[in-house]
C-alpha cells in the first residue's frame, strides 16, 4: 500500500493508504478530522471543501495519495488558538448557518473566493459559491457574511493565506 | 400601515406584561441573539452521526433493487460472505422472522389498506432502491465491495408509476389488494348550491411534482448494544417517536432502548421517519453483538429517503362576477408510493383544511384518494400538504382574477377575512385565532413597489419586449403548531401533539432546560435560553438546553410541523412558571412573609414594598442545601410541564415575486422577491428571518428546479445532485423580508411558528409570476418545475402574443386555443404534461346553464 505524508491542521501524518482512499475519508475515518463532512458522492455539494496547499479543494474528489506531501487545513484548523478566522466570525454574526452541515465547506470556499476577489459584489459571491450547496439558509445570510468578512479582513489589512506556516 | 404598527405595539406590550411573568429588567425575547449553537458548527466540533466511531465498529452496506417491481426468486450471499473483512451478509429471508413491518401511524380511514412493509424485501420489491440484502464488514469500502458479490435473481413484474394509470382497470397491481389505499372525504356547506348557476367557474388541474427533500446531511445510523440494552444514534428529527416505534417494531423493550439524535444536518420532514436502516441496524447489532454503522451515499438517499409532494390536484372554484368565491371543490390523487410509511396517508389531510386559504368561502368539498405506485413512498416534506393546498388555491385565485380582468390583489381583498373578523371559523372547521391580512399585504406592496412594476409590465407588453415581466402574488395562511391531541385523535393519528419540558435550577444558580423538541438547525438552544432568561430573570449565558437523547430528555414529540416553539417553547415557559411558583413559596418562608406579598422581578423575589429579597440563584442554593424549607416542600428547584395546545396556530403573510421571462429562450430570472410574514410574536428575529429565507428558497426550488423523475419502468433518473437540482446561491436573488406581528391568542408567548411558512408561500408566488408574464401569449399554466425548456415550449405552442397589455388584462376572446396544456400525459421528464382528462379546459369553463356573463374563452368547456 502506498505510504503518504500529509500535514493536516499543523500535524504531520504518515499513513499507509489504499490507492482508492478518498482524502475526505482519510481525514474523517483515519485521522478523526470529523469537522469536514460529506454531503454527496458526485462532487456537487462542496460540504467537504478543505484548503489543499492554500487553495480550496473538494476533499471527496481528491485521493489521499494525491495529497502526498501536501498541506491540508480543515475547518478544525482555521482558528488561531481561540481566535476565530474572520470568516467564522462573520458566519456567526450574520446567522449564515442553520444546521451547519454545509458550513465548513462554505467557509473554506468563501475564504478562497476572497483570495481572488477581496471585495466581491453580491453577484460575485453568489457565482463564486455556486459549487457549495446549502439547503437551510437560502444563501442570503451567507452572502452577507462573506461580504462582511471581506470588509473586516480588508480593514485589518488581512489577506490570510490559509495554510500551515 | 397603521394597523400593522398597532399590531406590533400590541405584541410588545403583551410581551412586556403578563406573558413573561412580571416585567424583568432584561428583555431577551425579541432580541436578535446570535446563536449558541454556532460555536461548534463553525469550528467543526460537531457530532454528526457519521462522526461516531466505537470500538470494534462494523459497517453496513445495502444491496438495493435495480428494478421497480419484481419477484425475488433467489438471493445467494455465499460469495460475498467469503470476501475479506466481511463479517456477515443477510438477505431479507434471513431476517424475515424478526424484522417486522415498518410502521404507519396514520390510518386515515377505517378501510385503509396498510400493506406489510418489511424493512428488507423478502419476496417482492416494489420500488427501485428497496433493500434486498445487507453486508456487514470491517470498513465501509470492504462492505461496498462485497455487495458486488451478492447474486440476486429477479422475475420482473410490471411497474406502474402514474397514479391515473394505477387506478385504471387492468393496471399492474402494486399490492394484491389493489392500488387504492384509501379515499378520504371532507365537506362543509352546500357545495351544490355554490356551484349551481355560479356565474364563473374556474377549473384547473395542477401537478405537484415529486420532490426529494435533500437535507445536506445524508442519513446515518449507529446501533450498539451492551448485551442487554440498545442505543441507536440516528440522523433523525424524532428520537422520541422513533424509540416508541422501534420498540413496537423490533420487540426490543422500550426501557432497554435509548435513541440519540446527535447534531442533525437538516431534515425538512425527511428525517421524520422510521426507516428500514434504523430497524436493520438494531437487528444486526443484536445478532452480532457489535456496534454497526450505516451512512447513506447521496445517490442512495435520493432513491430511498422518502419523497415529498406528488399529488394531482383538480380544483374547481365557483365565484360571483365581482370575484367573490362561493365554493371550492377539490379532487386529489396523492401518490403514496409503494408503501405507507410513518405519516404517508396523513400528508394530504394536513392540506385538506387549507384549500380555503385566507378566504371566506361558503362551501367546500374535498376528496382525496391515496394511490399505490411502484415508487419510493412519499411522506412529510417541508409544509406537508399545506404547500400543495396553498399552491392550488393561490393559482386558482389568480386564474379567477385573470378571468374577471381584475388585479390579483383586488380579488384576494374581496375574499379575505378582514382583521376585524377574527377569531374566524372557517368552512373547514378551523378557528383562525388572529391575523391581519390587510396589514401584511399593504406592507408587502409598498416594499415591492407594486404599482411601479405593474407600470413597467404594461410598458413591456406594449413594446412586445421579448423579455416579459411577471408579477406573482401569494397570500397564504397555514395551520401549524402540530397539534391539539384531541384533533389528531379525531383524524385517526396514532399519537398526541403535546410537548414536554423540564427546567431545573442547579445549586450554583445555572439553569438546565430539557426539551422534548429535537432541533436540527432551528436554533432551539438559543431561543429556549431567551425564553428562560426572561421568565426566570437569569442571564442568557447561564442557560443550557439539553435535547435529542431519550436518556436525557425522556419525553417528547420532537420537531416537525412548525411545532417546536409553539408547543415546545410554551412548555418551557410553563415549566419556568412552575419553578417560580415554588421559588416564591420558599422565598416567602425565608423572608417570613406571605407568599402573596412576594413580588418577582428580574430574577429576584422581594417582599412587596421592601428591598428585602432573595435572588433565584440564592433560592436554588437554599433548596439544594434544604436546611430550611417550608413544610411539605421538597428539596430542589425544578419543574416539569407538558403543554397540549387547544388550537393550531395560523401564521400568514403576503409574498410577491417579480420574474423576467425571456420568451425567446424560456429563461426565467427572479428579479425581486418580497415576503411579509406574520408569525405572531417573535422570540428571535434573526432566527425567524433565517427560517423565512430558507423556506422561500425551498419553495422556489419546487417552482423552478426540482423534480424526482422516473422513467416508465419506474427507475429514478434523478439520483445525484447533478440531476436533482436544488437551488445554488447563483440561482437565487436576495430576499426582502419583513414582518407584521399579530400575536397568536392560543398560547401565552403569542407565537405562531415559522418553519414552513416560506416554503408554503413561495411556490405559488413564483409560478403566478411566470404565468403572469406569459398572459399576453394566452398562457394559463406552466407545469412545475418551470424550466426554461417548459417555458419555451409553452410559449412556442401558444403562438404570438395578443396585442399589448389590454389583451393580458382582459383575456376574453383573445386567448382562444392558446391553452398551456400539452395534450399527451406522460410521467417522464417530458417538458409539459398535465395528466388526466381535466387538463384540456382553458381559462374558465361556464356551466351549462349559460348565464352568459362568464367570459367565453372556454375552449374545452365541459366540466
Ligand atoms: S461531499 Fe459533496 S462535493 Fe464533496
Ligand atoms: S446550514 Fe444547513 S445546509 Fe447550510
mmCIF file of N, CA and C and ligand atoms in Angstrom, chain A residues 96-103 106 133-137 142, chain B residues 216 265-266 268, ligand 2:
data_model
loop_
_atom_site.group_PDB
_atom_site.id
_atom_site.type_symbol
_atom_site.label_atom_id
_atom_site.label_comp_id
_atom_site.label_asym_id
_atom_site.label_seq_id
_atom_site.Cartn_x
_atom_site.Cartn_y
_atom_site.Cartn_z
ATOM 1 N N UNK A 96 -25.367 32.938 9.228
ATOM 2 C CA UNK A 96 -25.218 32.333 7.907
ATOM 3 C C UNK A 96 -25.229 30.816 7.966
ATOM 4 N N UNK A 97 -25.698 30.266 9.067
ATOM 5 C CA UNK A 97 -25.799 28.810 9.158
ATOM 6 C C UNK A 97 -27.009 28.442 9.987
ATOM 7 N N UNK A 98 -27.602 27.332 9.645
ATOM 8 C CA UNK A 98 -28.686 26.803 10.469
ATOM 9 C C UNK A 98 -28.268 25.428 10.982
ATOM 10 N N UNK A 99 -28.419 24.390 10.152
ATOM 11 C CA UNK A 99 -27.961 23.083 10.629
ATOM 12 C C UNK A 99 -26.446 23.030 10.691
ATOM 13 N N UNK A 100 -25.782 23.822 9.869
ATOM 14 C CA UNK A 100 -24.329 23.881 9.918
ATOM 15 C C UNK A 100 -23.605 22.808 9.129
ATOM 16 N N UNK A 101 -24.362 21.984 8.402
ATOM 17 C CA UNK A 101 -23.686 20.877 7.708
ATOM 18 C C UNK A 101 -22.862 21.366 6.522
ATOM 19 N N UNK A 102 -23.352 22.385 5.853
ATOM 20 C CA UNK A 102 -22.623 22.926 4.710
ATOM 21 C C UNK A 102 -21.521 23.888 5.144
ATOM 22 N N UNK A 103 -21.568 24.279 6.412
ATOM 23 C CA UNK A 103 -20.772 25.419 6.863
ATOM 24 C C UNK A 103 -19.256 25.252 6.718
ATOM 25 N N UNK A 106 -18.490 25.692 3.140
ATOM 26 C CA UNK A 106 -18.873 27.025 2.698
ATOM 27 C C UNK A 106 -17.831 28.045 3.155
ATOM 28 N N UNK A 133 -23.472 23.834 -1.836
ATOM 29 C CA UNK A 133 -24.923 23.853 -1.661
ATOM 30 C C UNK A 133 -25.301 23.967 -0.193
ATOM 31 N N UNK A 134 -26.324 24.765 0.042
ATOM 32 C CA UNK A 134 -26.898 24.877 1.379
ATOM 33 C C UNK A 134 -28.390 24.702 1.227
ATOM 34 N N UNK A 135 -28.986 23.835 2.044
ATOM 35 C CA UNK A 135 -30.416 23.611 1.937
ATOM 36 C C UNK A 135 -31.189 24.428 2.968
ATOM 37 N N UNK A 136 -30.487 25.030 3.924
ATOM 38 C CA UNK A 136 -31.204 25.675 5.036
ATOM 39 C C UNK A 136 -31.388 27.177 4.889
ATOM 40 N N UNK A 137 -30.377 27.866 4.420
ATOM 41 C CA UNK A 137 -30.347 29.322 4.631
ATOM 42 C C UNK A 137 -30.902 30.149 3.488
ATOM 43 N N UNK A 142 -25.511 33.984 3.984
ATOM 44 C CA UNK A 142 -24.153 33.544 3.621
ATOM 45 C C UNK A 142 -23.492 34.644 2.789
ATOM 46 N N UNK B 216 -28.890 18.403 3.744
ATOM 47 C CA UNK B 216 -27.489 18.278 3.348
ATOM 48 C C UNK B 216 -26.779 17.124 4.050
ATOM 49 N N UNK B 265 -28.079 17.305 10.495
ATOM 50 C CA UNK B 265 -27.871 18.314 9.462
ATOM 51 C C UNK B 265 -29.065 18.542 8.569
ATOM 52 N N UNK B 266 -30.109 19.075 9.153
ATOM 53 C CA UNK B 266 -31.312 19.385 8.374
ATOM 54 C C UNK B 266 -32.200 18.162 8.239
ATOM 55 N N UNK B 268 -36.225 18.747 7.172
ATOM 56 C CA UNK B 268 -37.314 19.206 6.288
ATOM 57 C C UNK B 268 -38.383 18.133 6.138
HETATM 58 S S1 LIG C 2 -26.909 25.403 7.105
HETATM 59 FE FE1 LIG C 2 -27.895 23.521 6.742
HETATM 60 S S2 LIG C 2 -27.193 23.053 4.779
HETATM 61 FE FE2 LIG C 2 -26.372 25.015 5.063
#
